[in-house]
Coordinates of C-alpha atoms in Angstrom, one line a residue:
M5 CA -18.5 15.1 12.2
R6 CA -15.6 15.4 9.9
M7 CA -12.1 15.1 11.4
P8 CA -9.6 18.0 11.0
G9 CA -7.3 17.1 8.1
R10 CA -9.7 14.3 6.7
W11 CA -10.1 16.3 3.5
W12 CA -6.4 16.4 3.0
R13 CA -5.8 12.7 3.6
H14 CA -8.5 12.0 1.0
K15 CA -6.6 13.7 -1.7
S16 CA -4.1 11.8 -4.0
T17 CA -0.6 12.8 -4.1
P18 CA -1.0 15.1 -7.4
E19 CA -4.0 16.7 -5.9
K20 CA -2.1 17.5 -2.6
V21 CA 0.7 19.0 -4.7
E22 CA -1.7 21.1 -6.7
T23 CA -3.4 22.3 -3.4
Y24 CA 0.0 23.3 -1.9
T25 CA 1.0 25.1 -5.1
R26 CA -2.3 27.0 -5.2
W27 CA -2.4 28.2 -1.8
S28 CA 1.3 29.1 -1.7
F29 CA 0.8 31.7 -4.5
H30 CA -2.5 32.7 -3.0
F31 CA -0.5 33.6 0.3
F32 CA 1.6 35.9 -1.9
A33 CA -1.5 38.0 -2.6
V34 CA -2.5 38.0 1.1
M35 CA 1.1 38.8 2.2
E36 CA 1.0 41.8 -0.2
F37 CA -2.3 43.1 1.2
F38 CA -1.0 42.9 4.9
S39 CA 2.5 43.8 4.3
V40 CA 2.1 47.0 2.2
G41 CA -1.6 47.7 2.2
L42 CA -2.5 48.0 5.9
T43 CA 1.1 49.5 6.8
S44 CA 0.4 52.3 4.3
V45 CA -2.5 53.7 6.3
A46 CA -0.7 55.3 9.2
P47 CA 2.2 56.9 7.3
L48 CA 0.0 58.2 4.2
G49 CA -2.8 59.5 6.5
A50 CA -6.6 58.4 6.5
R51 CA -7.4 59.7 3.1
L52 CA -4.2 58.9 1.1
G53 CA -3.7 55.7 3.1
G54 CA -7.3 54.5 2.6
A55 CA -6.8 55.0 -1.2
A56 CA -3.6 53.1 -1.0
L57 CA -5.2 50.2 1.1
L58 CA -8.0 50.1 -1.6
V59 CA -5.6 50.0 -4.6
V60 CA -3.3 47.3 -2.9
A61 CA -6.6 45.3 -2.1
V62 CA -7.6 45.3 -5.8
H63 CA -4.0 44.2 -7.0
A64 CA -4.0 41.5 -4.4
A65 CA -7.5 40.3 -5.5
L66 CA -6.4 40.3 -9.3
C67 CA -3.4 38.2 -8.1
F68 CA -5.5 35.8 -6.2
V69 CA -7.9 35.2 -9.2
T70 CA -5.0 35.1 -11.6
V71 CA -3.4 32.3 -9.6
S72 CA -6.5 30.2 -9.7
R73 CA -7.1 30.7 -13.4
A74 CA -3.5 30.0 -14.3
I75 CA -3.1 26.9 -12.3
D76 CA -6.5 25.6 -13.9
W77 CA -5.2 26.6 -17.3
T78 CA -1.9 24.5 -16.6
R79 CA -4.1 21.4 -15.9
G80 CA -6.1 21.9 -18.9
R81 CA -9.3 22.8 -17.2
R82 CA -9.7 26.5 -18.5
P83 CA -8.5 28.5 -21.3
Q84 CA -5.3 30.6 -20.9
P85 CA -6.4 33.6 -19.0
T86 CA -4.8 36.0 -21.3
G87 CA -7.0 39.1 -20.7
L88 CA -6.6 38.7 -16.8
M89 CA -2.9 38.6 -17.1
W90 CA -2.8 41.7 -19.2
T91 CA -5.1 43.4 -16.8
L92 CA -3.0 42.4 -14.0
G93 CA 0.2 43.6 -15.8
A94 CA -1.3 46.9 -16.7
V95 CA -2.6 47.5 -13.0
T96 CA 0.7 46.6 -11.6
A97 CA 2.5 49.0 -14.0
V98 CA 0.3 51.9 -13.1
I99 CA 0.2 51.4 -9.4
A100 CA 4.1 51.0 -9.4
A101 CA 4.4 54.1 -11.4
V102 CA 2.1 56.2 -9.1
A103 CA 3.8 54.8 -5.9
L104 CA 7.3 55.7 -7.5
G105 CA 6.0 59.1 -8.3
L106 CA 4.8 59.7 -4.6
A107 CA 8.0 58.4 -3.3
E108 CA 10.1 61.0 -5.6
R109 CA 7.7 64.0 -5.7
G110 CA 4.9 63.3 -3.1
P111 CA 4.6 65.2 0.3
D112 CA 7.8 65.9 2.0
R113 CA 7.5 63.3 4.7
E114 CA 9.8 60.4 5.3
G115 CA 6.8 58.0 6.0
V116 CA 5.2 58.8 2.7
A117 CA 8.4 57.9 0.7
A118 CA 8.8 54.7 2.8
A119 CA 5.2 53.5 2.2
A120 CA 5.2 54.4 -1.5
S121 CA 8.5 52.6 -2.0
G122 CA 7.2 49.6 -0.2
V123 CA 4.2 49.5 -2.4
F124 CA 6.3 50.0 -5.6
G125 CA 8.8 47.3 -4.6
V126 CA 6.2 44.6 -3.4
L127 CA 3.8 45.0 -6.4
L128 CA 6.6 44.9 -8.9
I129 CA 7.9 41.7 -7.4
F130 CA 4.9 39.8 -6.9
G131 CA 3.0 40.9 -10.1
P132 CA 5.4 39.5 -12.9
G133 CA 5.9 36.3 -10.8
I134 CA 2.2 35.6 -10.6
I135 CA 1.8 36.4 -14.3
A136 CA 4.5 33.8 -15.0
L137 CA 2.2 31.1 -13.7
G138 CA 0.0 31.5 -16.9
V139 CA 2.9 31.7 -19.5
R140 CA 4.1 28.5 -21.2
S141 CA 7.3 29.8 -22.6
R142 CA 10.1 29.8 -19.9
R143 CA 11.9 32.5 -21.9
R144 CA 9.0 34.9 -21.6
A145 CA 8.2 33.9 -18.0
F146 CA 11.9 35.0 -17.1
G147 CA 11.6 38.1 -19.5
L148 CA 8.6 39.5 -17.5
P149 CA 10.6 40.7 -14.7
G150 CA 13.3 42.2 -17.1
G151 CA 10.7 44.1 -18.8
F152 CA 9.2 45.5 -15.6
A153 CA 12.8 46.2 -14.2
A154 CA 13.5 48.2 -17.5
G155 CA 10.2 50.0 -17.0
A156 CA 11.2 50.9 -13.4
W157 CA 14.4 52.4 -14.6
V158 CA 12.9 54.4 -17.1
V159 CA 10.0 55.9 -14.8
A160 CA 12.6 56.5 -12.0
F161 CA 14.9 58.3 -14.2
A162 CA 12.1 60.4 -15.8
L163 CA 10.9 61.7 -12.4
G164 CA 14.3 62.9 -11.6
A165 CA 16.1 60.1 -9.9
S166 CA 19.8 59.9 -10.6
A167 CA 21.0 57.1 -13.1
L168 CA 22.7 55.1 -10.2
T169 CA 19.5 55.3 -8.1
A170 CA 17.4 54.4 -11.0
L171 CA 19.8 51.5 -11.8
F172 CA 19.6 50.1 -8.1
T173 CA 15.8 50.4 -8.3
A174 CA 15.7 48.4 -11.4
L175 CA 18.1 45.7 -10.0
F176 CA 15.9 45.3 -7.0
V177 CA 12.9 44.6 -9.2
L178 CA 14.7 42.3 -11.5
V179 CA 16.3 40.1 -8.7
G180 CA 13.0 39.9 -6.6
G181 CA 10.7 39.5 -9.7
T182 CA 13.2 36.8 -11.3
F183 CA 13.1 34.8 -8.0
I184 CA 9.1 34.8 -7.7
A185 CA 9.0 34.0 -11.7
F186 CA 11.6 31.1 -11.1
T187 CA 9.3 29.7 -8.1
A188 CA 6.3 29.9 -10.5
V189 CA 8.1 28.1 -13.3
F190 CA 9.5 25.4 -11.1
S191 CA 6.2 24.9 -9.3
V192 CA 4.3 24.4 -12.6
W193 CA 7.0 21.9 -13.7
L194 CA 6.8 20.0 -10.5
L195 CA 3.1 20.0 -10.6
N196 CA 2.9 18.7 -14.2
A197 CA 5.7 16.0 -13.4
V198 CA 3.6 14.7 -10.4
Y199 CA 0.6 14.3 -12.5
E200 CA 2.4 12.6 -15.3
L201 CA 4.1 10.1 -12.9
D202 CA 0.5 9.3 -11.6
E203 CA -0.8 8.9 -15.0
A204 CA 2.1 6.7 -15.9
R205 CA 1.4 4.5 -12.8
E206 CA -2.2 4.0 -13.8
T207 CA -1.2 3.2 -17.3
R208 CA 1.3 0.6 -16.1
T209 CA -1.5 -1.1 -14.1
R210 CA -3.7 -1.2 -17.0
L211 CA -1.1 -2.6 -19.2
A212 CA -0.4 -5.3 -16.8
V213 CA -4.2 -6.3 -16.6
A214 CA -4.2 -6.2 -20.4
E215 CA -1.2 -8.2 -20.6
E216 CA -2.6 -10.9 -18.4
R217 CA -5.8 -11.1 -20.5
L218 CA -3.7 -11.5 -23.6
R219 CA -1.9 -14.4 -21.9
F220 CA -5.0 -16.1 -21.0
G221 CA -6.5 -15.7 -24.5
R222 CA -3.2 -16.9 -25.9
D223 CA -3.3 -20.0 -23.7
L224 CA -6.9 -20.6 -24.3
H225 CA -6.3 -20.4 -28.2
D226 CA -3.3 -22.8 -28.0
V227 CA -5.5 -25.3 -26.1
M228 CA -8.6 -25.2 -28.1
G229 CA -7.4 -24.1 -31.6
R230 CA -6.0 -27.7 -32.6
N231 CA -8.8 -29.5 -30.9
L232 CA -11.6 -27.7 -32.5
A233 CA -10.0 -27.9 -36.0
V234 CA -9.7 -31.7 -35.6
I235 CA -13.4 -31.9 -34.2
A236 CA -14.6 -30.0 -37.3
L237 CA -12.7 -32.3 -39.7
K238 CA -13.7 -35.4 -38.1
S239 CA -17.3 -34.3 -37.8
E240 CA -17.4 -33.4 -41.4
L241 CA -16.0 -36.8 -42.3
A242 CA -18.4 -38.5 -40.0
V243 CA -21.3 -36.8 -41.9
Q244 CA -20.1 -38.0 -45.3
L245 CA -19.7 -41.6 -44.1
A246 CA -23.2 -41.5 -42.6
Q247 CA -24.7 -40.1 -45.7
R248 CA -23.1 -43.1 -47.6
G249 CA -24.3 -45.6 -45.0
R250 CA -20.6 -46.6 -44.1
P251 CA -20.3 -48.1 -40.5
E252 CA -16.9 -46.1 -40.2
A253 CA -18.9 -43.0 -39.4
V254 CA -19.4 -44.4 -35.7
P255 CA -15.7 -44.6 -34.7
Q256 CA -15.3 -41.1 -36.1
M257 CA -18.0 -39.9 -33.9
V258 CA -16.6 -41.6 -30.9
E259 CA -13.4 -39.8 -31.7
V260 CA -15.1 -36.6 -31.9
Q261 CA -16.7 -37.2 -28.4
R262 CA -13.3 -38.0 -26.9
L263 CA -11.7 -34.9 -28.4
A264 CA -14.6 -32.7 -27.0
Q265 CA -14.1 -34.2 -23.5
E266 CA -10.5 -33.8 -23.7
S267 CA -11.0 -30.1 -24.6
Q268 CA -13.3 -29.6 -21.7
R269 CA -10.6 -31.1 -19.3
E270 CA -7.9 -28.8 -20.9
V271 CA -10.0 -25.7 -20.6
R272 CA -10.6 -26.5 -16.9
E273 CA -6.9 -26.8 -16.4
V274 CA -6.1 -23.4 -18.0
V275 CA -8.9 -21.6 -16.1
R276 CA -7.7 -23.5 -12.8
G277 CA -4.2 -22.4 -13.4
Y278 CA -5.2 -18.8 -14.2
R279 CA -7.3 -18.6 -11.0
E280 CA -5.3 -20.2 -8.6
A281 CA -2.6 -18.1 -6.7
D282 CA 0.6 -19.4 -5.5
L283 CA 1.6 -17.7 -2.2
G284 CA 5.2 -17.5 -2.7
S285 CA 4.7 -16.0 -6.3
E286 CA 2.4 -13.6 -5.0
L287 CA 4.7 -12.4 -2.2
V288 CA 7.6 -11.8 -4.7
G289 CA 5.4 -10.2 -7.2
A290 CA 3.7 -7.9 -4.6
Q291 CA 7.1 -6.8 -3.4
G292 CA 8.5 -6.1 -6.8
V293 CA 5.3 -4.2 -8.0
L294 CA 5.1 -2.1 -4.8
A295 CA 9.0 -1.3 -5.0
A296 CA 8.4 -0.2 -8.5
A297 CA 5.7 2.2 -7.4
G298 CA 8.1 3.7 -4.8
I299 CA 6.6 1.8 -1.9
D300 CA 9.1 0.2 0.6
C301 CA 7.7 -3.3 0.9
T302 CA 9.1 -5.8 3.5
V303 CA 8.1 -9.6 3.8
G304 CA 8.8 -11.6 6.8
G305 CA 7.8 -14.6 8.9
V306 CA 7.8 -18.3 8.0
P307 CA 8.4 -19.7 4.4
A308 CA 5.3 -20.0 2.3
A309 CA 6.5 -23.5 1.0
G310 CA 5.7 -25.1 4.2
L311 CA 1.9 -24.6 4.0
P312 CA -0.9 -26.8 2.4
P313 CA -1.7 -25.9 -1.1
A314 CA -5.1 -24.8 -0.4
V315 CA -4.0 -22.5 2.4
Q316 CA -1.3 -21.1 -0.1
S317 CA -3.8 -20.5 -2.8
A318 CA -6.3 -18.7 -0.4
L319 CA -3.4 -16.5 1.1
G320 CA -2.0 -15.9 -2.5
W321 CA -5.3 -14.1 -3.4
V322 CA -5.2 -12.0 -0.1
V323 CA -1.7 -10.9 -1.0
R324 CA -2.9 -10.0 -4.6
E325 CA -5.9 -8.1 -3.4
A326 CA -3.9 -6.3 -0.6
A327 CA -1.2 -5.1 -3.0
T328 CA -3.7 -3.8 -5.4
N329 CA -5.4 -1.9 -2.7
V330 CA -2.2 -0.4 -1.6
L331 CA -1.4 0.8 -5.1
R332 CA -4.9 2.2 -5.7
H333 CA -5.9 3.5 -2.4
G334 CA -4.3 6.4 -0.4
D335 CA -0.6 7.4 -0.6
A336 CA 1.4 4.6 0.8
Q337 CA 5.1 5.0 1.5
R338 CA 5.7 1.8 3.3
C339 CA 4.0 -1.7 3.4
E340 CA 4.8 -4.7 5.7
V341 CA 3.7 -8.2 5.0
R342 CA 4.1 -10.9 7.7
L343 CA 3.3 -14.6 7.7
R344 CA 3.1 -16.5 11.0
V345 CA 1.9 -19.8 12.2
L346 CA 0.2 -19.7 15.7
E347 CA -1.7 -22.4 17.6
G348 CA -2.8 -24.4 14.6
R349 CA -3.6 -21.5 12.3
V350 CA -1.8 -19.4 9.7
V351 CA -2.0 -15.6 10.1
L352 CA -1.1 -13.2 7.3
S353 CA -0.9 -9.6 8.0
V354 CA -0.5 -6.6 5.5
E355 CA 0.0 -3.1 7.0
N356 CA 0.5 -0.1 5.1
D357 CA 0.5 3.7 5.8
G358 CA -1.0 6.6 3.8
V359 CA -4.7 5.5 3.9
S360 CA -6.7 7.8 1.9
E361 CA -9.7 8.2 4.4
A362 CA -9.8 7.2 7.9
G363 CA -12.3 4.5 8.7
S364 CA -12.7 3.4 5.2
E365 CA -12.1 0.0 3.8
P366 CA -10.3 0.0 0.6
G367 CA -11.4 -2.4 -2.0
S368 CA -15.0 -2.6 -0.6
G369 CA -16.8 -0.3 -2.8
P370 CA -19.6 -1.1 -5.2
S371 CA -17.4 -1.2 -8.3
G372 CA -15.9 -4.6 -7.4
S373 CA -15.7 -7.5 -5.0
G374 CA -12.6 -6.4 -3.2
L375 CA -12.4 -7.5 0.4
A376 CA -16.0 -8.9 0.3
G377 CA -14.9 -11.4 -2.3
L378 CA -11.8 -12.5 -0.2
R379 CA -14.1 -13.0 2.8
E380 CA -16.1 -15.3 0.6
R381 CA -13.1 -17.2 -0.5
L382 CA -11.6 -17.5 3.0
A383 CA -14.9 -18.7 4.4
E384 CA -14.9 -21.7 2.0
I385 CA -11.9 -23.1 4.1
D386 CA -13.2 -21.7 7.5
G387 CA -10.9 -18.6 7.3
T388 CA -11.5 -15.1 8.5
L389 CA -10.4 -11.6 7.3
E390 CA -10.3 -8.3 9.2
A391 CA -9.3 -5.1 7.7
G392 CA -9.5 -1.5 9.0
P393 CA -7.3 1.5 10.4
V394 CA -5.2 0.8 13.3
G395 CA -3.6 3.9 13.9
R396 CA -2.9 7.6 12.5
G397 CA -2.8 6.8 8.8
L398 CA -2.1 3.1 9.1
F399 CA -4.3 0.3 7.7
R400 CA -3.9 -3.3 8.4
L401 CA -5.4 -6.4 6.7
T402 CA -5.3 -9.7 8.6
A403 CA -6.4 -13.0 7.3
E404 CA -6.5 -16.1 9.5
I405 CA -6.7 -19.7 8.3
P406 CA -7.0 -22.8 10.5
L407 CA -4.4 -25.5 9.4
P408 CA -5.8 -29.0 8.8
S409 CA -5.5 -31.5 11.7
P410 CA -3.0 -34.3 11.5
S411 CA -5.7 -36.8 11.3
T412 CA -7.3 -35.0 8.1
A413 CA -3.9 -34.0 6.6
S414 CA -1.2 -36.3 7.8
G415 CA 1.0 -35.7 4.8
A416 CA 1.0 -32.1 5.6
A417 CA 2.1 -32.5 9.2
P418 CA 5.8 -32.6 8.8
A419 CA 5.7 -29.4 6.6
V420 CA 3.5 -27.6 9.0
A421 CA 5.7 -28.6 12.0
A422 CA 8.7 -27.3 10.2
A423 CA 6.9 -24.0 9.4
R424 CA 5.9 -23.7 13.1
S425 CA 9.4 -24.2 14.3
V426 CA 10.7 -21.6 12.0
S427 CA 8.0 -19.2 13.3
E428 CA 9.0 -20.0 16.9
V429 CA 12.6 -19.0 15.9
T430 CA 11.8 -16.0 14.1
S431 CA 9.3 -14.5 16.6

């Protein structure tokens, strides 16, 4: 059974902004129907009121469809709904003109004039504002209310209204339509800005990965380039000496063998340095990356320098994976990292809000190792990993690693004792 609101938490921040924008303008169409459509039935009578209700319903439906098509066009999913916008503009103008005519020369009843004036005002305010969603030029978007206001002045004056009354009518349409048009322009700008920021964050992540790959390739080239060149030259020299039957070929091949073994050792060192994670560096790096993404990250607990190297390396990978998951999954605003030493074991907890889906486990999908890989890495040193939701919108990852006993790691005992004492003071 799907939980209420689960579909909302599953959306990313840009998708939430788009949904909010879309339904806000859909609400304008609904409000138009209920505010002037249904309320026109009683004062206009069953026959004329039913016709007015039908006309307002058609206009509201056009507004509803135009909002969806215009926002889809804004995001590049559909072509610009030019025909639909022209249709909405024409229908708005015709209905407003008829409503104004009823208000000025309709049946001599006060309710008829009030209902017709309401239909005229609401449609001329909402219509241009919704059309502005599908216009790229801001000048044209703000020009739409001006054009409808000018048309309202002409029609009102032609139907016999005084110049002052027609002017007030035009000003009412201009102010209301400009406000809705401004709301539309600002909403589209905000929606595009949020999507662009999200794309920039993804691009920054990809660039960081590419930069790390380039660094590794550069280090590997620097290590292997010279050795391979020397091996090639000495091998060629050894072949020429062997072909001549010279005994100097043997020392050359011994040197080639030595260089090959040295190259293997250097490659292992490069790979080991690339794959090993330092806990202190990972904590600083995670805090900096999350802060750059607008996430408030706090780090507390014992200092990482007092832990054994194997424990630091394993927990460094935990911090790296946890920070990656916070960036990729959900919409976190806060992240707290805490390192503690409790009864012979080290406990690292990473808690963040804004989980994308209740009950899910970020980083455990089929596309990557994620938390499953961390569990395998921690299992090698008898560590454990737990991850899951711990409250409304909260996700916590906890890694525990037992510390070496003094008999097996006497050299690390003073450091562990110091770390434990710091933990007792801070807790």
